[in-house]
Amino acid sequence: TYQNIELAKSDQVARNAAYLKEVLSHVRVPLTGYVMQEGSVEGFHPDGWTTPRMALQVRPLQPISALRLRGWRPEQAPAPAAVTIRLNGRTAVETSIAPGVFEIELSGEEFPISDTVHIEIACEPPYRPDGDTRPLSFVLMELRASHGTGVK
């Protein structure tokens, strides 16, 4: 009957949605250096775009002496955008970015980092390109961990 077909299709849609959610939870951030992403990331899309709040856990394989975030924000995006980066809940950097390629360096009293660290990146205001309904902040090009003396 029609009702059985409808129930079967609804079940199939739910299974597909659960599978897609599982696949997307394994998206990896472009990390460089002796670090590994632990678990899933929040607020990062497979195409490199971040949402206004992105969070992930990183485990150092060697002590981290500094971090550098490289990203890109389109010319059409509202400017300037306010960026706050927190390490284990403590504000490490507050800055603003203009459209185009940007770099933000994190170093200071939080370093060196030897244990797993929770990194949260907030960026406002969001940007919604034509044809995309997602609230986006910037494209994350690289999150680089340096080891030793400073960022290279």
PDB file of C-alpha atoms in Angstrom, residues 4 19 24 47 50 52 61 66-67 84 88 90 93 115-116 133 136:
ATOM      1  CA  ASN A   4       3.960   1.055   3.523  1.00  0.00           C
ATOM      2  CA  TYR A  19      25.128   7.781   7.374  1.00  0.00           C
ATOM      3  CA  LEU A  24      30.826  14.277   7.922  1.00  0.00           C
ATOM      4  CA  ASP A  47      35.004  22.203   1.276  1.00  0.00           C
ATOM      5  CA  THR A  50      34.289  27.307   8.643  1.00  0.00           C
ATOM      6  CA  PRO A  52      31.056  31.328  12.858  1.00  0.00           C
ATOM      7  CA  LEU A  61      53.134  14.477  19.107  1.00  0.00           C
ATOM      8  CA  ALA A  66      53.308  28.231  18.510  1.00  0.00           C
ATOM      9  CA  LEU A  67      50.294  27.919  16.214  1.00  0.00           C
ATOM     10  CA  THR A  84      38.653  35.126  18.754  1.00  0.00           C
ATOM     11  CA  ASN A  88      41.181  25.170  26.502  1.00  0.00           C
ATOM     12  CA  ARG A  90      41.014  30.715  27.596  1.00  0.00           C
ATOM     13  CA  VAL A  93      43.986  35.900  20.506  1.00  0.00           C
ATOM     14  CA  ASP A 115      48.817  17.801  26.167  1.00  0.00           C
ATOM     15  CA  THR A 116      45.673  17.565  24.063  1.00  0.00           C
ATOM     16  CA  THR A 133      22.473  28.957   2.791  1.00  0.00           C
ATOM     17  CA  LEU A 136      30.215  30.881   6.732  1.00  0.00           C
TER      18      LEU A 136
END
